[in-house]
PDB file of C-alpha atoms in Angstrom:
ATOM      1  CA  VAL A   1       0.107   0.134   0.046  1.00  0.00           C
ATOM      2  CA  TYR A   2       2.908   2.474   0.816  1.00  0.00           C
ATOM      3  CA  ARG A   3       4.642   1.710  -2.439  1.00  0.00           C
ATOM      4  CA  MET A   4       1.437   2.099  -4.457  1.00  0.00           C
ATOM      5  CA  ASP A   5       0.551   5.467  -2.631  1.00  0.00           C
ATOM      6  CA  ALA A   6       3.914   6.836  -3.510  1.00  0.00           C
ATOM      7  CA  VAL A   7       3.520   5.992  -7.261  1.00  0.00           C
ATOM      8  CA  ARG A   8      -0.089   7.689  -6.944  1.00  0.00           C
ATOM      9  CA  LYS A   9       1.608  10.684  -5.409  1.00  0.00           C
ATOM     10  CA  SER A  10       4.355  11.138  -7.598  1.00  0.00           C
ATOM     11  CA  SER A  11       2.072  11.043 -10.896  1.00  0.00           C
ATOM     12  CA  ARG A  12       0.275  13.670 -12.870  1.00  0.00           C
ATOM     13  CA  ALA A  13      -2.100  11.221 -14.252  1.00  0.00           C
ATOM     14  CA  LEU A  14      -2.841   7.469 -13.731  1.00  0.00           C
ATOM     15  CA  ALA A  15      -5.119   5.502 -15.860  1.00  0.00           C
ATOM     16  CA  ARG A  16      -5.843   1.956 -16.753  1.00  0.00           C
ATOM     17  CA  ASN A  17      -7.990   0.202 -19.124  1.00  0.00           C
ATOM     18  CA  PHE A  18      -8.044  -3.284 -21.068  1.00  0.00           C
ATOM     19  CA  TYR A  19      -4.250  -2.339 -22.439  1.00  0.00           C
ATOM     20  CA  GLY A  20      -3.009  -2.016 -18.795  1.00  0.00           C
ATOM     21  CA  HIS A  21      -1.740   0.837 -16.615  1.00  0.00           C
ATOM     22  CA  VAL A  22      -0.626   4.061 -18.068  1.00  0.00           C
ATOM     23  CA  ARG A  23       1.007   6.993 -15.980  1.00  0.00           C
ATOM     24  CA  VAL A  24       2.458  10.459 -16.642  1.00  0.00           C
ATOM     25  CA  ALA A  25       4.888  11.922 -14.132  1.00  0.00           C
ATOM     26  CA  ASP A  26       7.160  14.822 -13.965  1.00  0.00           C
ATOM     27  CA  ARG A  27      10.931  14.492 -13.170  1.00  0.00           C
ATOM     28  CA  VAL A  28      14.176  16.318 -13.091  1.00  0.00           C
ATOM     29  CA  SER A  29      16.544  14.850 -15.783  1.00  0.00           C
ATOM     30  CA  GLY A  30      20.075  16.595 -15.675  1.00  0.00           C
ATOM     31  CA  THR A  31      19.092  20.354 -15.585  1.00  0.00           C
ATOM     32  CA  PHE A  32      15.658  19.964 -16.991  1.00  0.00           C
ATOM     33  CA  ASN A  33      12.340  19.280 -15.808  1.00  0.00           C
ATOM     34  CA  VAL A  34      10.577  16.622 -17.821  1.00  0.00           C
ATOM     35  CA  ARG A  35       7.257  14.976 -18.165  1.00  0.00           C
ATOM     36  CA  GLY A  36       7.117  11.269 -19.143  1.00  0.00           C
ATOM     37  CA  MET A  37       4.398   8.807 -19.951  1.00  0.00           C
ATOM     38  CA  PHE A  38       4.904   5.171 -18.870  1.00  0.00           C
ATOM     39  CA  HIS A  39       3.055   1.943 -19.516  1.00  0.00           C
ATOM     40  CA  GLY A  40       4.284  -0.428 -16.549  1.00  0.00           C
ATOM     41  CA  ALA A  41       7.987   0.063 -16.778  1.00  0.00           C
ATOM     42  CA  THR A  42       8.204   1.116 -20.482  1.00  0.00           C
ATOM     43  CA  ASN A  43       8.932   4.562 -21.307  1.00  0.00           C
ATOM     44  CA  HIS A  44       6.681   6.049 -24.086  1.00  0.00           C
ATOM     45  CA  GLY A  45       8.205   9.425 -24.367  1.00  0.00           C
ATOM     46  CA  GLU A  46       9.139  12.592 -22.658  1.00  0.00           C
ATOM     47  CA  GLN A  47       8.938  16.070 -23.120  1.00  0.00           C
ATOM     48  CA  ILE A  48      11.031  19.099 -21.659  1.00  0.00           C
ATOM     49  CA  LEU A  49       8.887  21.306 -19.832  1.00  0.00           C
ATOM     50  CA  THR A  50      10.672  24.540 -20.629  1.00  0.00           C
ATOM     51  CA  PRO A  51       8.498  26.283 -23.404  1.00  0.00           C
ATOM     52  CA  ALA A  52      11.791  27.251 -25.218  1.00  0.00           C
ATOM     53  CA  LEU A  53      12.806  23.315 -25.396  1.00  0.00           C
ATOM     54  CA  SER A  54       9.513  21.758 -25.368  1.00  0.00           C
ATOM     55  CA  LYS A  55       9.503  21.326 -29.355  1.00  0.00           C
ATOM     56  CA  VAL A  56      13.118  19.399 -29.093  1.00  0.00           C
ATOM     57  CA  PRO A  57      12.644  15.577 -29.631  1.00  0.00           C
ATOM     58  CA  THR A  58      13.784  13.268 -26.690  1.00  0.00           C
ATOM     59  CA  ALA A  59      14.208   9.907 -25.457  1.00  0.00           C
ATOM     60  CA  TYR A  60      14.020   7.516 -28.000  1.00  0.00           C
ATOM     61  CA  PHE A  61      13.643   9.995 -30.835  1.00  0.00           C
ATOM     62  CA  GLY A  62      16.537  12.519 -30.454  1.00  0.00           C
ATOM     63  CA  TYR A  63      18.342  13.994 -33.372  1.00  0.00           C
ATOM     64  CA  SER A  64      21.016  11.262 -33.231  1.00  0.00           C
ATOM     65  CA  SER A  65      18.702   8.117 -32.858  1.00  0.00           C
ATOM     66  CA  GLY A  66      18.023   6.034 -36.199  1.00  0.00           C
ATOM     67  CA  ALA A  67      14.419   7.358 -36.439  1.00  0.00           C
ATOM     68  CA  GLY A  68      15.815  10.998 -35.824  1.00  0.00           C
ATOM     69  CA  MET A  69      18.493  10.731 -38.547  1.00  0.00           C
ATOM     70  CA  ALA A  70      16.250   9.230 -41.134  1.00  0.00           C
ATOM     71  CA  LEU A  71      13.519  12.083 -40.567  1.00  0.00           C
ATOM     72  CA  SER A  72      16.077  14.915 -40.262  1.00  0.00           C
ATOM     73  CA  ARG A  73      17.669  13.667 -43.595  1.00  0.00           C
ATOM     74  CA  LEU A  74      14.177  13.108 -45.300  1.00  0.00           C
ATOM     75  CA  LEU A  75      12.777  16.459 -43.912  1.00  0.00           C
ATOM     76  CA  THR A  76      15.328  18.942 -44.902  1.00  0.00           C
ATOM     77  CA  PRO A  77      14.038  22.751 -45.430  1.00  0.00           C
ATOM     78  CA  ASP A  78      14.236  22.689 -49.085  1.00  0.00           C
ATOM     79  CA  ALA A  79      12.617  18.901 -49.458  1.00  0.00           C
ATOM     80  CA  PRO A  80       9.017  18.648 -50.904  1.00  0.00           C
ATOM     81  CA  PRO A  81       6.273  17.931 -48.406  1.00  0.00           C
ATOM     82  CA  ARG A  82       6.413  14.351 -47.017  1.00  0.00           C
ATOM     83  CA  HIS A  83       3.946  11.771 -45.783  1.00  0.00           C
ATOM     84  CA  VAL A  84       5.110  10.200 -42.616  1.00  0.00           C
ATOM     85  CA  GLY A  85       3.594   7.097 -40.877  1.00  0.00           C
ATOM     86  CA  VAL A  86       4.180   6.069 -37.127  1.00  0.00           C
ATOM     87  CA  ILE A  87       2.844   3.044 -35.511  1.00  0.00           C
ATOM     88  CA  GLY A  88       2.766   3.621 -31.936  1.00  0.00           C
ATOM     89  CA  LEU A  89       1.680   7.187 -30.972  1.00  0.00           C
ATOM     90  CA  GLY A  90       3.466   7.553 -27.423  1.00  0.00           C
ATOM     91  CA  THR A  91       3.819  11.196 -26.242  1.00  0.00           C
ATOM     92  CA  GLY A  92       3.701  11.935 -29.966  1.00  0.00           C
ATOM     93  CA  THR A  93       7.497  12.970 -29.826  1.00  0.00           C
ATOM     94  CA  LEU A  94       7.971  12.436 -33.882  1.00  0.00           C
ATOM     95  CA  ALA A  95       5.625  15.234 -34.333  1.00  0.00           C
ATOM     96  CA  THR A  96       8.529  17.624 -33.475  1.00  0.00           C
ATOM     97  CA  TYR A  97       9.984  16.669 -36.923  1.00  0.00           C
ATOM     98  CA  GLY A  98       6.931  17.857 -38.915  1.00  0.00           C
ATOM     99  CA  ARG A  99       7.330  20.868 -41.365  1.00  0.00           C
ATOM    100  CA  ALA A 100       4.367  22.893 -42.691  1.00  0.00           C
ATOM    101  CA  GLY A 101       2.993  20.977 -45.782  1.00  0.00           C
ATOM    102  CA  ASP A 102       4.131  17.428 -44.490  1.00  0.00           C
ATOM    103  CA  ARG A 103       1.177  15.050 -43.369  1.00  0.00           C
ATOM    104  CA  PHE A 104       2.023  12.812 -40.040  1.00  0.00           C
ATOM    105  CA  ARG A 105      -0.412   9.940 -39.515  1.00  0.00           C
ATOM    106  CA  PHE A 106      -0.050   8.149 -36.192  1.00  0.00           C
ATOM    107  CA  TYR A 107      -1.667   4.561 -35.483  1.00  0.00           C
ATOM    108  CA  GLU A 108      -2.473   3.775 -31.844  1.00  0.00           C
ATOM    109  CA  ILE A 109      -4.288   1.155 -30.318  1.00  0.00           C
ATOM    110  CA  ASN A 110      -4.922   2.348 -27.064  1.00  0.00           C
ATOM    111  CA  PRO A 111      -7.130   5.313 -26.520  1.00  0.00           C
ATOM    112  CA  LEU A 112      -5.629   6.305 -22.903  1.00  0.00           C
ATOM    113  CA  VAL A 113      -2.359   6.862 -24.834  1.00  0.00           C
ATOM    114  CA  ILE A 114      -4.164   9.105 -27.151  1.00  0.00           C
ATOM    115  CA  ASP A 115      -6.044  11.152 -24.586  1.00  0.00           C
ATOM    116  CA  LEU A 116      -2.967  11.527 -22.577  1.00  0.00           C
ATOM    117  CA  ALA A 117      -0.823  12.646 -25.444  1.00  0.00           C
ATOM    118  CA  ARG A 118      -3.176  15.340 -26.382  1.00  0.00           C
ATOM    119  CA  SER A 119      -3.852  16.605 -22.551  1.00  0.00           C
ATOM    120  CA  GLU A 120      -0.285  16.307 -20.910  1.00  0.00           C
ATOM    121  CA  PHE A 121       1.852  16.548 -23.687  1.00  0.00           C
ATOM    122  CA  THR A 122       2.084  19.397 -26.694  1.00  0.00           C
ATOM    123  CA  TYR A 123       4.081  17.713 -29.320  1.00  0.00           C
ATOM    124  CA  LEU A 124       0.847  17.157 -31.345  1.00  0.00           C
ATOM    125  CA  ALA A 125      -0.627  20.524 -30.911  1.00  0.00           C
ATOM    126  CA  GLN A 126       2.640  22.425 -31.904  1.00  0.00           C
ATOM    127  CA  CYS A 127       3.355  20.201 -34.871  1.00  0.00           C
ATOM    128  CA  LYS A 128       3.611  22.352 -38.130  1.00  0.00           C
ATOM    129  CA  ALA A 129       2.540  19.457 -40.195  1.00  0.00           C
ATOM    130  CA  GLU A 130      -1.097  18.273 -40.682  1.00  0.00           C
ATOM    131  CA  VAL A 131      -1.702  15.393 -38.021  1.00  0.00           C
ATOM    132  CA  SER A 132      -4.014  12.608 -37.880  1.00  0.00           C
ATOM    133  CA  VAL A 133      -4.366   9.747 -35.332  1.00  0.00           C
ATOM    134  CA  VAL A 134      -6.029   6.430 -36.285  1.00  0.00           C
ATOM    135  CA  LEU A 135      -7.371   4.538 -33.212  1.00  0.00           C
ATOM    136  CA  GLY A 136      -7.002   0.828 -33.439  1.00  0.00           C
ATOM    137  CA  ASP A 137      -4.421  -1.910 -34.057  1.00  0.00           C
ATOM    138  CA  ALA A 138      -2.154  -0.562 -36.929  1.00  0.00           C
ATOM    139  CA  ARG A 139      -1.870  -3.890 -38.788  1.00  0.00           C
ATOM    140  CA  LEU A 140      -5.571  -4.102 -39.096  1.00  0.00           C
ATOM    141  CA  SER A 141      -5.887  -0.266 -39.954  1.00  0.00           C
ATOM    142  CA  LEU A 142      -3.262  -0.584 -42.543  1.00  0.00           C
ATOM    143  CA  GLU A 143      -4.999  -3.524 -44.220  1.00  0.00           C
ATOM    144  CA  ARG A 144      -8.198  -1.794 -44.511  1.00  0.00           C
ATOM    145  CA  GLU A 145      -6.729   1.288 -46.109  1.00  0.00           C
ATOM    146  CA  PRO A 146      -5.734   2.228 -49.673  1.00  0.00           C
ATOM    147  CA  PRO A 147      -1.663   2.364 -50.058  1.00  0.00           C
ATOM    148  CA  GLN A 148      -0.846   5.498 -48.173  1.00  0.00           C
ATOM    149  CA  ARG A 149       2.451   6.145 -50.039  1.00  0.00           C
ATOM    150  CA  PHE A 150       4.355   6.888 -47.026  1.00  0.00           C
ATOM    151  CA  ASP A 151       7.987   8.542 -47.543  1.00  0.00           C
ATOM    152  CA  ILE A 152       8.907   6.873 -44.096  1.00  0.00           C
ATOM    153  CA  LEU A 153       7.021   4.628 -41.964  1.00  0.00           C
ATOM    154  CA  VAL A 154       8.297   4.278 -38.330  1.00  0.00           C
ATOM    155  CA  VAL A 155       7.287   1.156 -36.475  1.00  0.00           C
ATOM    156  CA  ASP A 156       7.711   1.724 -32.499  1.00  0.00           C
ATOM    157  CA  ALA A 157       4.813  -0.090 -30.867  1.00  0.00           C
ATOM    158  CA  PHE A 158       5.301  -1.674 -27.525  1.00  0.00           C
ATOM    159  CA  SER A 159       2.992  -3.915 -25.367  1.00  0.00           C
ATOM    160  CA  GLY A 160       4.521  -4.235 -22.078  1.00  0.00           C
ATOM    161  CA  ASP A 161       8.479  -4.524 -22.689  1.00  0.00           C
ATOM    162  CA  ALA A 162       8.222  -5.971 -26.038  1.00  0.00           C
ATOM    163  CA  ILE A 163       7.180  -5.276 -29.750  1.00  0.00           C
ATOM    164  CA  PRO A 164       3.715  -7.002 -30.296  1.00  0.00           C
ATOM    165  CA  VAL A 165       4.900 -10.003 -32.419  1.00  0.00           C
ATOM    166  CA  HIS A 166       1.953  -9.684 -35.251  1.00  0.00           C
ATOM    167  CA  LEU A 167       3.827  -6.309 -36.092  1.00  0.00           C
ATOM    168  CA  LEU A 168       6.991  -8.380 -37.014  1.00  0.00           C
ATOM    169  CA  THR A 169       5.757 -11.020 -38.952  1.00  0.00           C
ATOM    170  CA  LEU A 170       6.570 -11.450 -42.810  1.00  0.00           C
ATOM    171  CA  GLU A 171       3.059 -10.698 -43.800  1.00  0.00           C
ATOM    172  CA  ALA A 172       3.338  -7.516 -41.663  1.00  0.00           C
ATOM    173  CA  PHE A 173       6.512  -6.199 -43.577  1.00  0.00           C
ATOM    174  CA  GLU A 174       4.634  -6.965 -46.682  1.00  0.00           C
ATOM    175  CA  LEU A 175       2.025  -4.872 -45.823  1.00  0.00           C
ATOM    176  CA  TYR A 176       4.389  -1.935 -44.595  1.00  0.00           C
ATOM    177  CA  GLN A 177       6.085  -2.368 -48.097  1.00  0.00           C
ATOM    178  CA  ARG A 178       2.611  -1.718 -49.697  1.00  0.00           C
ATOM    179  CA  HIS A 179       2.096   1.366 -47.910  1.00  0.00           C
ATOM    180  CA  LEU A 180       5.643   2.856 -48.574  1.00  0.00           C
ATOM    181  CA  ALA A 181       6.162   5.327 -51.563  1.00  0.00           C
ATOM    182  CA  PRO A 182       8.737   4.300 -54.072  1.00  0.00           C
ATOM    183  CA  GLY A 183      12.363   4.722 -52.280  1.00  0.00           C
ATOM    184  CA  GLY A 184      10.494   5.256 -48.855  1.00  0.00           C
ATOM    185  CA  ILE A 185      12.072   4.123 -45.699  1.00  0.00           C
ATOM    186  CA  LEU A 186      10.711   1.732 -43.133  1.00  0.00           C
ATOM    187  CA  ALA A 187      12.358   2.251 -39.628  1.00  0.00           C
ATOM    188  CA  VAL A 188      11.720  -0.335 -37.091  1.00  0.00           C
ATOM    189  CA  HIS A 189      12.564   0.317 -33.333  1.00  0.00           C
ATOM    190  CA  CYS A 190      13.253  -3.056 -32.218  1.00  0.00           C
ATOM    191  CA  SER A 191      15.134  -2.746 -28.917  1.00  0.00           C
ATOM    192  CA  ASN A 192      13.105  -4.717 -26.108  1.00  0.00           C
ATOM    193  CA  ARG A 193      13.689  -7.078 -23.545  1.00  0.00           C
ATOM    194  CA  PHE A 194      12.241 -10.169 -24.554  1.00  0.00           C
ATOM    195  CA  LEU A 195      12.990 -10.842 -28.355  1.00  0.00           C
ATOM    196  CA  ASN A 196      16.509 -11.445 -29.633  1.00  0.00           C
TER     197      ASN A 196
END
């Protein structure tokens, strides 16, 4: 009871649904105050709370990350508008890369994550690109949709501490290929605690 009370007191938001327990908490990281979203022990993103730095991509998606390097190379100031797909919303960190004219389409299965990304974080609201969020299992959603012609599709979905296996099958990758524009990039965040 004492431990759970400490978690409750240190959280800005606590919610639970069919997909599990989601928590939002503020903390100090180095010299910055940050807000993070957690699903169990898995970090689903962080945002620096200093207004001047709130658009800086953090956690797994900083400029030197794989997705960060791919998006920075693809979304240069002189590049034409791009269509970006993201499987797994988290806090919406990848929206920081969006430019005016770009389209960002996020797929998220957990409605609590969508609600918290919109109410506790400002990445989606501050994004210069057109942003849409599709509620539901990304694989099923993509199966129903016509080809999206994504210039980049980032797969960053986690359930607990691993990527849902149905997003890593040969059939899933064939589906991703169908939704990529010619020469499009598929970026898959594959770090996890259970699968090699």
